[in-house]
PDB file of C-alpha atoms in Angstrom:
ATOM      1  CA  UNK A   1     112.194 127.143 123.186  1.00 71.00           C
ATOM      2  CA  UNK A   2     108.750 126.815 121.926  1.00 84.00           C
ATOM      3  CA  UNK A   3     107.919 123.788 119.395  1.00 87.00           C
ATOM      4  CA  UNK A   4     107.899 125.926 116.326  1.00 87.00           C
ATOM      5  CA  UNK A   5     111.564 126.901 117.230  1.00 89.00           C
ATOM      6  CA  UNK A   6     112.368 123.319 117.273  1.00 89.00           C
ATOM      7  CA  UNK A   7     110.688 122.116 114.027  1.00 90.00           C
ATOM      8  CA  UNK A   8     112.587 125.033 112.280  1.00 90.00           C
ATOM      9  CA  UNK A   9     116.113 124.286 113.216  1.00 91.00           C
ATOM     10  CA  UNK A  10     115.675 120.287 112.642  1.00 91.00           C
ATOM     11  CA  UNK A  11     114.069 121.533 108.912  1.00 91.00           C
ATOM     12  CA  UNK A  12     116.768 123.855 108.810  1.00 91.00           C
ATOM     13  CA  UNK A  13     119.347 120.827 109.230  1.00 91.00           C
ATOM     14  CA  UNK A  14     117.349 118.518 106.618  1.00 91.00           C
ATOM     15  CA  UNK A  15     117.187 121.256 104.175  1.00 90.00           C
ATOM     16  CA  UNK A  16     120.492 122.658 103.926  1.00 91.00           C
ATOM     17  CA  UNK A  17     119.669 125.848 103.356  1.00 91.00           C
ATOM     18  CA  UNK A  18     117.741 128.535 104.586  1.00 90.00           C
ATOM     19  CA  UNK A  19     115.826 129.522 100.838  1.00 90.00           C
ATOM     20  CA  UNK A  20     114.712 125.265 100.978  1.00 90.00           C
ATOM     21  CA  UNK A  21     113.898 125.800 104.667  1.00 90.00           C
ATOM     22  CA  UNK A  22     111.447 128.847 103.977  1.00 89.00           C
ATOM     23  CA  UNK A  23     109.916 127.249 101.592  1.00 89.00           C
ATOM     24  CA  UNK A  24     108.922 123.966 103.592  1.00 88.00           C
ATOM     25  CA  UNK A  25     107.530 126.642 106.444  1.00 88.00           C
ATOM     26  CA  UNK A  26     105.493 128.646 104.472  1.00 88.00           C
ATOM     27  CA  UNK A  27     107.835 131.243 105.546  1.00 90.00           C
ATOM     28  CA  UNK A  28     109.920 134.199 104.174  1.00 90.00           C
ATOM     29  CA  UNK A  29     113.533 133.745 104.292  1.00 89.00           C
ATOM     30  CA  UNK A  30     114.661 136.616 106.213  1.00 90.00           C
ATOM     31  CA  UNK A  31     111.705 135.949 108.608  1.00 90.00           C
ATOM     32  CA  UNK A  32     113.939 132.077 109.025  1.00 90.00           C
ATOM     33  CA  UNK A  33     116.732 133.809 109.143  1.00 90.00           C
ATOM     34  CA  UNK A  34     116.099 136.225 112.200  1.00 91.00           C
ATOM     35  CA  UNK A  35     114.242 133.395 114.107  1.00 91.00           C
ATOM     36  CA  UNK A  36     117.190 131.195 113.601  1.00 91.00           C
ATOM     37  CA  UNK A  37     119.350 134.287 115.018  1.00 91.00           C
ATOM     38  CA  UNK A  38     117.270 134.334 118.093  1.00 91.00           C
ATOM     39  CA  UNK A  39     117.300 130.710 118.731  1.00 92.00           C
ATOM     40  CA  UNK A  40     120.999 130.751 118.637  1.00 91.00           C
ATOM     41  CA  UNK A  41     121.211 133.758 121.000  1.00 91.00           C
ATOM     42  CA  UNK A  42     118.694 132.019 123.101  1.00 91.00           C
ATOM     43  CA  UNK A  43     121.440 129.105 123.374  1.00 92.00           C
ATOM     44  CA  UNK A  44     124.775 131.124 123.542  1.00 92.00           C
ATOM     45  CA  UNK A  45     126.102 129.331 120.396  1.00 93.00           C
ATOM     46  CA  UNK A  46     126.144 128.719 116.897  1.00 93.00           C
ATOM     47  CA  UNK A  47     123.908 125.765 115.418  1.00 93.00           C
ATOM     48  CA  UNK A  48     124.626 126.690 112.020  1.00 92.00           C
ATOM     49  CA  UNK A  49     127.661 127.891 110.065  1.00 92.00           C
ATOM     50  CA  UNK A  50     126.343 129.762 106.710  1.00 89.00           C
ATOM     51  CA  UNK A  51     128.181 129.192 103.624  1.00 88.00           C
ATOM     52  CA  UNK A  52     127.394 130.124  99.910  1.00 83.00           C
ATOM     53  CA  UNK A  53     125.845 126.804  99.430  1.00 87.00           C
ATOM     54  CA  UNK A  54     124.713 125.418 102.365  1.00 90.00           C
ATOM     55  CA  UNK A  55     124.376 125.547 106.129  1.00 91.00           C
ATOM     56  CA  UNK A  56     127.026 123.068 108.090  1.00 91.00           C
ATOM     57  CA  UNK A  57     126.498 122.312 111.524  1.00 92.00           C
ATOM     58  CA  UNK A  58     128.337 122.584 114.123  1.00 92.00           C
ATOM     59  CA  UNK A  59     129.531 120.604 116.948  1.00 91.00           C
ATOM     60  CA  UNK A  60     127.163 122.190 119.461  1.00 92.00           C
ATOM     61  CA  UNK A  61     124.505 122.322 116.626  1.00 90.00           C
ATOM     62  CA  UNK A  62     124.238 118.931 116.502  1.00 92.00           C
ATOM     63  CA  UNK A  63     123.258 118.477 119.801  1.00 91.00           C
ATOM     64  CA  UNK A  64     120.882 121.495 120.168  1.00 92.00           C
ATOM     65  CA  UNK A  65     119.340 119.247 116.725  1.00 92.00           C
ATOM     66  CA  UNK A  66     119.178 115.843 118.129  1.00 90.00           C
ATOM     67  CA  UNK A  67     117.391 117.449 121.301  1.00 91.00           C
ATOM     68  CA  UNK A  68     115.001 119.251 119.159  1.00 90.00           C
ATOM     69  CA  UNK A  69     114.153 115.903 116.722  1.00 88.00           C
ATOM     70  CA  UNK A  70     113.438 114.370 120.074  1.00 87.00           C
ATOM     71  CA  UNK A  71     111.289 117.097 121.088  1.00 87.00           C
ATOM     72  CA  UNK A  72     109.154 117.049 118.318  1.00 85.00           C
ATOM     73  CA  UNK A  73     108.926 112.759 118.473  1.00 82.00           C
ATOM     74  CA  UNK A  74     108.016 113.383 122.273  1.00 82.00           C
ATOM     75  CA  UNK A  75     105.084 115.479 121.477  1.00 84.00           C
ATOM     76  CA  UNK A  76     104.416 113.836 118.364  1.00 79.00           C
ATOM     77  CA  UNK A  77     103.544 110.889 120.515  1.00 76.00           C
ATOM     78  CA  UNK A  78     101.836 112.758 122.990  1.00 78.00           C
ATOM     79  CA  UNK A  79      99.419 113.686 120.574  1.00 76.00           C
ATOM     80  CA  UNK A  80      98.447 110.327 119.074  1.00 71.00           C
ATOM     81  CA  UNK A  81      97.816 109.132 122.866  1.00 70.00           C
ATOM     82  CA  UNK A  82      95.435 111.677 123.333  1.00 70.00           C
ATOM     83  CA  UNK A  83      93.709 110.526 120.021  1.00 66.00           C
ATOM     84  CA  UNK A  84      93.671 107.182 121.027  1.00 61.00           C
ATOM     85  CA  UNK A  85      91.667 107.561 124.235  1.00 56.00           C
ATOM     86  CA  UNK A  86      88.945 108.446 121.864  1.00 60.00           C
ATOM     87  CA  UNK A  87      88.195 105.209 121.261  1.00 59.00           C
ATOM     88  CA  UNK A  88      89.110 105.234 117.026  1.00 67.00           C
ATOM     89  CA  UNK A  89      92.129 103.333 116.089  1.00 78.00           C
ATOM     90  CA  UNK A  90      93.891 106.592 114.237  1.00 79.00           C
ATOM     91  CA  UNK A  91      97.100 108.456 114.190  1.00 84.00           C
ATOM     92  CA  UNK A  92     100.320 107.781 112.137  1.00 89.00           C
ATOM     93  CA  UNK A  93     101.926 104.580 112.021  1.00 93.00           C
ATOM     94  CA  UNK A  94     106.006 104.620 110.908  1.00 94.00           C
ATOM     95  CA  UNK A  95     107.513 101.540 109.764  1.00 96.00           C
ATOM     96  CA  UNK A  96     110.533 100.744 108.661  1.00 95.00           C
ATOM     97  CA  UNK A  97     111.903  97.437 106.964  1.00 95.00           C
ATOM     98  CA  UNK A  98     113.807  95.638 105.717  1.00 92.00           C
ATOM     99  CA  UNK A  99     113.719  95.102 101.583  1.00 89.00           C
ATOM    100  CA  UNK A 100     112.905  91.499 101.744  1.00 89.00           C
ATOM    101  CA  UNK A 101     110.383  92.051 104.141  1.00 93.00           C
ATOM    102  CA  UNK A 102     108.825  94.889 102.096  1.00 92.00           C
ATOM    103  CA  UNK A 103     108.778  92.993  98.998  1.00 89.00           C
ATOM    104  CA  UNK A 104     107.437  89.506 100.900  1.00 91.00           C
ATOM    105  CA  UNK A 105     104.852  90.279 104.203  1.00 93.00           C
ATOM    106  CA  UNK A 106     104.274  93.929 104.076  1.00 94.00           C
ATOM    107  CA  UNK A 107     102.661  94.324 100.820  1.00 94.00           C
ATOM    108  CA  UNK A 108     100.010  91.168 102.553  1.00 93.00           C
ATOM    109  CA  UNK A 109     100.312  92.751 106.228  1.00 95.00           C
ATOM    110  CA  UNK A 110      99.580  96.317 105.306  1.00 95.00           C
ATOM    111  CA  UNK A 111      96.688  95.577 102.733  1.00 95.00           C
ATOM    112  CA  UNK A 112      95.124  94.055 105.706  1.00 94.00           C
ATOM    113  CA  UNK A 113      95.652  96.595 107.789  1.00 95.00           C
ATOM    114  CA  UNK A 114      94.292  99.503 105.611  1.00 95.00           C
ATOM    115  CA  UNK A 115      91.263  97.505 105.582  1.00 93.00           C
ATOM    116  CA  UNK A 116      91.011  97.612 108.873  1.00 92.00           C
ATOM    117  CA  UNK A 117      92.293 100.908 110.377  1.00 91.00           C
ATOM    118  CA  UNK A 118      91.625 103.020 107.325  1.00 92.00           C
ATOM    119  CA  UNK A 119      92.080 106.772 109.820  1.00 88.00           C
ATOM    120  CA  UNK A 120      95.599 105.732 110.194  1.00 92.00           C
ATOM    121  CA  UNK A 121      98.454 107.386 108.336  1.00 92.00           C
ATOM    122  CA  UNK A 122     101.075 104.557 106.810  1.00 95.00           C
ATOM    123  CA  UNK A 123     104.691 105.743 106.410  1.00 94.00           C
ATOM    124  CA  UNK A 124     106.851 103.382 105.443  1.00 95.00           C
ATOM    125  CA  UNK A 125     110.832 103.103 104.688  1.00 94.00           C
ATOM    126  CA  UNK A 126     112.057  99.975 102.760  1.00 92.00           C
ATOM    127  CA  UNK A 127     115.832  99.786 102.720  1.00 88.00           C
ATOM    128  CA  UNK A 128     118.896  97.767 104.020  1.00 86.00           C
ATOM    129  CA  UNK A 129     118.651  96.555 107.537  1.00 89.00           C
ATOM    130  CA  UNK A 130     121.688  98.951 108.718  1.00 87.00           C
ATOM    131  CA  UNK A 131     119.654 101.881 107.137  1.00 88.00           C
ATOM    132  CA  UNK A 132     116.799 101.176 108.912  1.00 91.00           C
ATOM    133  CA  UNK A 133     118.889 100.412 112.131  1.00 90.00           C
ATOM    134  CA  UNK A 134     120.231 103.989 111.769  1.00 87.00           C
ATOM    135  CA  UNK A 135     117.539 105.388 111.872  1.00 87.00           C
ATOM    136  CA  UNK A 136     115.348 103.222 114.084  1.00 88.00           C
ATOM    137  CA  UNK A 137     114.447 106.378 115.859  1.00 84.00           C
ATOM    138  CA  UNK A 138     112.411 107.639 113.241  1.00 87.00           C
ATOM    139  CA  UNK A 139     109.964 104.479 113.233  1.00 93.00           C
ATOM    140  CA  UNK A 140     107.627 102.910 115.516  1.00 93.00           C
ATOM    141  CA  UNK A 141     108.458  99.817 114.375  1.00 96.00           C
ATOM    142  CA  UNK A 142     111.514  98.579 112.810  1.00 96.00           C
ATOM    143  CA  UNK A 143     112.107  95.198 111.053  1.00 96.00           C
ATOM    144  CA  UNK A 144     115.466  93.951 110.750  1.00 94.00           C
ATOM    145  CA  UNK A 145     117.401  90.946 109.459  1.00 91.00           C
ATOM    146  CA  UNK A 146     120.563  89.408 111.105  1.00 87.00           C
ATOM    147  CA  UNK A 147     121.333  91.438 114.415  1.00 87.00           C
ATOM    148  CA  UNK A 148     119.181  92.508 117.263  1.00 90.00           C
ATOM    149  CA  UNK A 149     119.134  96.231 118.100  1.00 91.00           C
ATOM    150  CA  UNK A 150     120.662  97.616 121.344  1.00 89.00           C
ATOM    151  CA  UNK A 151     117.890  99.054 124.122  1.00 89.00           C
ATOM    152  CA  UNK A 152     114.797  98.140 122.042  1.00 92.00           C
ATOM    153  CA  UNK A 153     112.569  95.182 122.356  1.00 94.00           C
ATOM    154  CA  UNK A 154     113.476  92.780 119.948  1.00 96.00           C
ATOM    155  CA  UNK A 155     110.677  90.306 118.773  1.00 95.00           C
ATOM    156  CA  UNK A 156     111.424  87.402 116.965  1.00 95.00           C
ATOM    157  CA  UNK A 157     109.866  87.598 114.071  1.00 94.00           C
ATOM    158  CA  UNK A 158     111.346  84.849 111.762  1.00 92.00           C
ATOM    159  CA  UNK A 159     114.019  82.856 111.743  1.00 91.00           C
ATOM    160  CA  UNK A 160     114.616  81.261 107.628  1.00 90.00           C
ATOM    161  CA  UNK A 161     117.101  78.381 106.669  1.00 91.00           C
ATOM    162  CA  UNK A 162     119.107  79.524 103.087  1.00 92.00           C
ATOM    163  CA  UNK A 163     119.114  77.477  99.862  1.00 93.00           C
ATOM    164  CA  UNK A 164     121.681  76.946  97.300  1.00 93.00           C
ATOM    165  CA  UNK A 165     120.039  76.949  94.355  1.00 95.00           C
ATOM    166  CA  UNK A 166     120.858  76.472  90.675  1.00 94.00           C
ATOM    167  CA  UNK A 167     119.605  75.010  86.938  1.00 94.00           C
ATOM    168  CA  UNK A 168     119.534  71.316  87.248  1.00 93.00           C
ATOM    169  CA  UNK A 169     120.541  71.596  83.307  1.00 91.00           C
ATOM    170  CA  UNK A 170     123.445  73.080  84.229  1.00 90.00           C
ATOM    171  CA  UNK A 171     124.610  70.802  87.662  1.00 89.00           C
ATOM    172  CA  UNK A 172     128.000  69.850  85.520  1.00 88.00           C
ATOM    173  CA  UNK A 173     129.116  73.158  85.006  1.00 85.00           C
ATOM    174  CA  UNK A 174     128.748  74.384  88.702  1.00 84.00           C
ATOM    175  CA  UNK A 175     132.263  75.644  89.404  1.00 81.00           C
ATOM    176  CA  UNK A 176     132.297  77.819  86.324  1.00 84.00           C
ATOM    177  CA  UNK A 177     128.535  78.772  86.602  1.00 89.00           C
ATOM    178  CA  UNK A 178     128.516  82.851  87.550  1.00 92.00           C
ATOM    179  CA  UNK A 179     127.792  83.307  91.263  1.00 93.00           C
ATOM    180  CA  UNK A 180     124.913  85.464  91.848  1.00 95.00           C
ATOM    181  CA  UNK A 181     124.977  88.118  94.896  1.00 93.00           C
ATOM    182  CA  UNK A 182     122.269  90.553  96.730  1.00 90.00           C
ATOM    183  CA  UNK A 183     123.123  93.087  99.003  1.00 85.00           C
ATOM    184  CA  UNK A 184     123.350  92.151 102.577  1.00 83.00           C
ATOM    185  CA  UNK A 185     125.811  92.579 105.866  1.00 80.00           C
ATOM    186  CA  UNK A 186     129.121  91.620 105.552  1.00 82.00           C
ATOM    187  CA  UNK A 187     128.677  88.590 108.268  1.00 79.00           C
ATOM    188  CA  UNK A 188     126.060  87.052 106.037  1.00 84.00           C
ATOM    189  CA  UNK A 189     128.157  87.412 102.995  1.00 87.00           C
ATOM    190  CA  UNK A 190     131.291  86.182 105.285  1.00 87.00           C
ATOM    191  CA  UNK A 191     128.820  82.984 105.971  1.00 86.00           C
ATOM    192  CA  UNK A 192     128.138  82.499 102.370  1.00 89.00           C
ATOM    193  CA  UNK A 193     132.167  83.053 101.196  1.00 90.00           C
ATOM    194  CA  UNK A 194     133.176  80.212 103.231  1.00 88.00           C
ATOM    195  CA  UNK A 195     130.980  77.747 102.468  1.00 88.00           C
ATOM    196  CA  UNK A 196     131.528  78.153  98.952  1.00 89.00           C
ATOM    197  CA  UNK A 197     135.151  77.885  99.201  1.00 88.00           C
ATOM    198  CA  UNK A 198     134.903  74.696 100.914  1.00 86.00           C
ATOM    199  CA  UNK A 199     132.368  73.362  98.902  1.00 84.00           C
ATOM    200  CA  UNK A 200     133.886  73.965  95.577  1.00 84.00           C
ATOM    201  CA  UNK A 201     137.435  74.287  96.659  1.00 86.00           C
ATOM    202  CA  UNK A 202     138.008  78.121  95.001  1.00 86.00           C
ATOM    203  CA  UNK A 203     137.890  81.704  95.785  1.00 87.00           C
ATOM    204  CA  UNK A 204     134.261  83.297  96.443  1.00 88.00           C
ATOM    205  CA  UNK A 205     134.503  86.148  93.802  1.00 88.00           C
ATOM    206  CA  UNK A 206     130.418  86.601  93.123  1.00 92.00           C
ATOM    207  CA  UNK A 207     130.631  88.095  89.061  1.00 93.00           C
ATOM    208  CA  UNK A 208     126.950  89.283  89.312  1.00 95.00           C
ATOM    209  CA  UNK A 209     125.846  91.736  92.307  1.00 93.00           C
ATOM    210  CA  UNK A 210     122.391  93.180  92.741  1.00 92.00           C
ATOM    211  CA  UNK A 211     120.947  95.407  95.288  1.00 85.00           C
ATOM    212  CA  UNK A 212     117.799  93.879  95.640  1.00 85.00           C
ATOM    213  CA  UNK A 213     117.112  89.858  96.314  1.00 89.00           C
ATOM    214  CA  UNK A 214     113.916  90.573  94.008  1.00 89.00           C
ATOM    215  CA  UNK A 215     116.579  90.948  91.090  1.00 92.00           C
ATOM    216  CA  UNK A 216     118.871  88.037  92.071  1.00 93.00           C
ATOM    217  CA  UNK A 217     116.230  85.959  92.259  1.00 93.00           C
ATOM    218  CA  UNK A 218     114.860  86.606  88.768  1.00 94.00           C
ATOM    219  CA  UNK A 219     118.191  86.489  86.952  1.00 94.00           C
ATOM    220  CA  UNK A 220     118.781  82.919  89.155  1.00 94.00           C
ATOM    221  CA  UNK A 221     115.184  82.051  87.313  1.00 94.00           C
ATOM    222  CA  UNK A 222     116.550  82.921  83.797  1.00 92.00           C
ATOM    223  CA  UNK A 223     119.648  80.693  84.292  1.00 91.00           C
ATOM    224  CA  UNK A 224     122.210  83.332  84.306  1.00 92.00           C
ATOM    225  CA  UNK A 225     123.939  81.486  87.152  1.00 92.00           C
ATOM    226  CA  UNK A 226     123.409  80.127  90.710  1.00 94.00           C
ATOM    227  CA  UNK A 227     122.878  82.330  94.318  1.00 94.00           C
ATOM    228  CA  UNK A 228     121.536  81.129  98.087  1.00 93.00           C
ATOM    229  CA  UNK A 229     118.557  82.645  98.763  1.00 93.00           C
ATOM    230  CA  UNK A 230     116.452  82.556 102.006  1.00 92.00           C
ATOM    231  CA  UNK A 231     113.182  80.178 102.792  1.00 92.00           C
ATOM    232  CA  UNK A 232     110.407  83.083 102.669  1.00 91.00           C
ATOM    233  CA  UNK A 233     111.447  83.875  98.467  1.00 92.00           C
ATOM    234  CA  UNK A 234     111.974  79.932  97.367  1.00 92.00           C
ATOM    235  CA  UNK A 235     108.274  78.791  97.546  1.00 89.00           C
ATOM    236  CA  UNK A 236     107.454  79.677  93.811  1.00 91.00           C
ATOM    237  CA  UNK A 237     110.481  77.827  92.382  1.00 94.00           C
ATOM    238  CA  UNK A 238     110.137  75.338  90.208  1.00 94.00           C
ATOM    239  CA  UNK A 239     112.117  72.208  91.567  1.00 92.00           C
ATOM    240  CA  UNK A 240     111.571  70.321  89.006  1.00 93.00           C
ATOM    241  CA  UNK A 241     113.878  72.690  86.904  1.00 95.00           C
ATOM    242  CA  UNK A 242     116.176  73.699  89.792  1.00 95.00           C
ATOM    243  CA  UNK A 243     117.530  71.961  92.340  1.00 94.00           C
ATOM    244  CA  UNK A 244     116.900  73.749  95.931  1.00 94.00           C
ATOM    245  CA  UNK A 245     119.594  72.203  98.297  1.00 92.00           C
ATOM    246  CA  UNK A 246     119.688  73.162 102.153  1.00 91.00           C
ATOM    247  CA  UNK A 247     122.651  75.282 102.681  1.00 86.00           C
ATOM    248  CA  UNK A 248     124.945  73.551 105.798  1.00 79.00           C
ATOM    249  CA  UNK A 249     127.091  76.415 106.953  1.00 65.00           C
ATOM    250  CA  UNK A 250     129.643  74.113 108.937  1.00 63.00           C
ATOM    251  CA  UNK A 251     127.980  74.269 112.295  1.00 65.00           C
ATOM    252  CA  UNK A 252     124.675  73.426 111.189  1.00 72.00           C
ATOM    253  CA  UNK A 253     122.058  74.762 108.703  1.00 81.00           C
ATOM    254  CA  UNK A 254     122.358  78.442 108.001  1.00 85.00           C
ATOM    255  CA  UNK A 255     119.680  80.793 109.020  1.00 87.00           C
ATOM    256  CA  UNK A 256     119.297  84.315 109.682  1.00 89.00           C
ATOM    257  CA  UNK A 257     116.656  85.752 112.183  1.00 92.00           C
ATOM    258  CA  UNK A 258     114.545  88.747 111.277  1.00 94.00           C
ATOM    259  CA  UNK A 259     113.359  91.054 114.562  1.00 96.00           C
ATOM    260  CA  UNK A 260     110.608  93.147 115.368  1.00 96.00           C
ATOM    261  CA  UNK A 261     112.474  96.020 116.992  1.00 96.00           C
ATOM    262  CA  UNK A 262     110.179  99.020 119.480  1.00 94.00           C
ATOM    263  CA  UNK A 263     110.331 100.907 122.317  1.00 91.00           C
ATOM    264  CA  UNK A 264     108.135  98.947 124.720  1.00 88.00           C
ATOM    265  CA  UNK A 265     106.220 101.863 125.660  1.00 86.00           C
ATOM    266  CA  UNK A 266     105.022 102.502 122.424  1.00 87.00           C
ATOM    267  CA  UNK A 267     102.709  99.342 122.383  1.00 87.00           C
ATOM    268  CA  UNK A 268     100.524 102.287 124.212  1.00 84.00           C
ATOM    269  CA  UNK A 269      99.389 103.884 120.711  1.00 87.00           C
ATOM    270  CA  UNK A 270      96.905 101.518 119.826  1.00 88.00           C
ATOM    271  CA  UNK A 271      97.876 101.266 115.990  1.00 91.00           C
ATOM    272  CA  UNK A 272     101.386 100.255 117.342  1.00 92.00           C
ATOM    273  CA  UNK A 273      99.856  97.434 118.695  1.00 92.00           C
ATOM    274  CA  UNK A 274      97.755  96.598 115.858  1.00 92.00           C
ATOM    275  CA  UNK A 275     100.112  96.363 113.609  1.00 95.00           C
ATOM    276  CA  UNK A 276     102.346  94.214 115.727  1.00 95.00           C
ATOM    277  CA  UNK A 277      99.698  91.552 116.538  1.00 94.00           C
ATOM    278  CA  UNK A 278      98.659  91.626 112.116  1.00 94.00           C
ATOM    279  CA  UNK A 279     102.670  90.317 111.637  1.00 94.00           C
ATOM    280  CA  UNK A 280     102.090  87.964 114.447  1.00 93.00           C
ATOM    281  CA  UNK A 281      99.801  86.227 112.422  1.00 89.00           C
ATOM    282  CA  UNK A 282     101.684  85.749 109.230  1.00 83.00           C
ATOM    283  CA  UNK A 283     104.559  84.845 111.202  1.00 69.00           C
TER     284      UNK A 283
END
């Protein structure tokens, strides 16, 4: 199969359809449609199934995709070491983190490095750790809290002790002040449940749940209740209005490590390794 073939079956599978597909390819949809019918000739199956409404793939398909996404990332890569012999830090640089880390060191990290490698492309995906760890193969670098990903160099990155924190006006009404909650694993969480039970002697039921720290935080700020929250958000807080008390988790203070996670080999592209050594140094 030639590269073309494989960038139109792995747009073909993020598109859903073959009118979305022609459209991202510059192409007319018949002309999709007949290369698509030679590709899966040229493999002696089906990739797609065609409905009314979308394309579904099948079981072979899915395969025949994954090969051709890693096709395109191995020449992909190619390419950007053949630009970087020429001496010009350049290329595309894919990230993916975290939220807390996009809303805390990015923002600082990649204003730096703009400044400094302004030929390279940025693309970058904030969401949940286990989104980012799902896709990890669509990054060059990905930066995760809690667990350390399987066959990838994993870099310490930070390790943070957790807070309880509430209004020091409100201290006397602690076991009916509202529990505040961001989204996170279920170990965390698991961490968090238990020392609340044993430290107020009740059932962990959070009433207020966010999606992003950023928002627990500021409703925590507005005295709408009381949350834990990790070391790198807390500096700001006033203490003299809240009280900021290390959280002891039972077998000592609880933390949760964040990771740089690459392939090793990729430290060859030299924005790659430019971008690692910038979040060395706000480590």
């Amino acid at each position: 199969m030639k590269i073309d073939d494989y960038r139109l079956i792995v747009t073909l599978a993020d598109a859903e359809t073959l009118r979305k597909a022609a459209a991202l390819l510059y192409i007319s949809q018949p002309a999709v449609s007949q290369r698509l019918k030679s590709i899966e000739e040229e493999w002696g199956t089906a990739i797609f199934i065609r409905t009314k409404k979308k394309l579904i793939v099948t079981t072979h398909g899915e395969s025949i995709i994954q090969h051709a996404r890693k096709m395109l990332k191995e020449e992909e890569t190619l390419k950007e070491l053949i630009h970087s012999s020429e001496g010009v830090v350049n290329g595309k640089l894919s990230i993916g983190a975290s939220s807390l880390i996009g809303q805390t060191v990015l923002p600082k990290v990649l204003g730096r490095y703009v400044e400094l490698y302004p030929e390279v492309k940025i693309q970058l995906q904030v969401g949940s750790s286990a989104q980012i760890s799902a896709h990890h193969r669509d990054f060059h670098v990905a930066i995760i809290r809690g667990t350390e990903m399987m066959n990838m160099t994993n870099e310490l990155f930070l390790e943070d002790r957790h807070y309880f924190i509430y209004p020091k006006a409100k201290q006397h009404q602690l076991s009916q002040l509202p529990v505040i909650e961001f989204q996170a694993d279920a170990a965390y969480l698991k961490e968090i449940e238990e020392w609340y039970t044993e430290q107020f002697g009740q059932l962990y039921a959070p009433q207020i749940r966010t999606d992003q720290i950023a928002t627990c935080k500021e409703l925590l700020l507005s005295g709408v209740g009381m949350t834990v929250l990790p070391e790198i958000v807390i500096g700001d807080i006033d203490q003299e209005r809240f009280a900021v008390e290390l959280l002891d988790a039972g077998q000592g203070h609880m933390t949760r490590k964040t990771y740089m996670s690459y392939d090793h080999d990729i430290l060859s592209l030299p924005q790659v390794e430019a971008f690692i050594s910038l979040m060395r140094q706000y480590q």
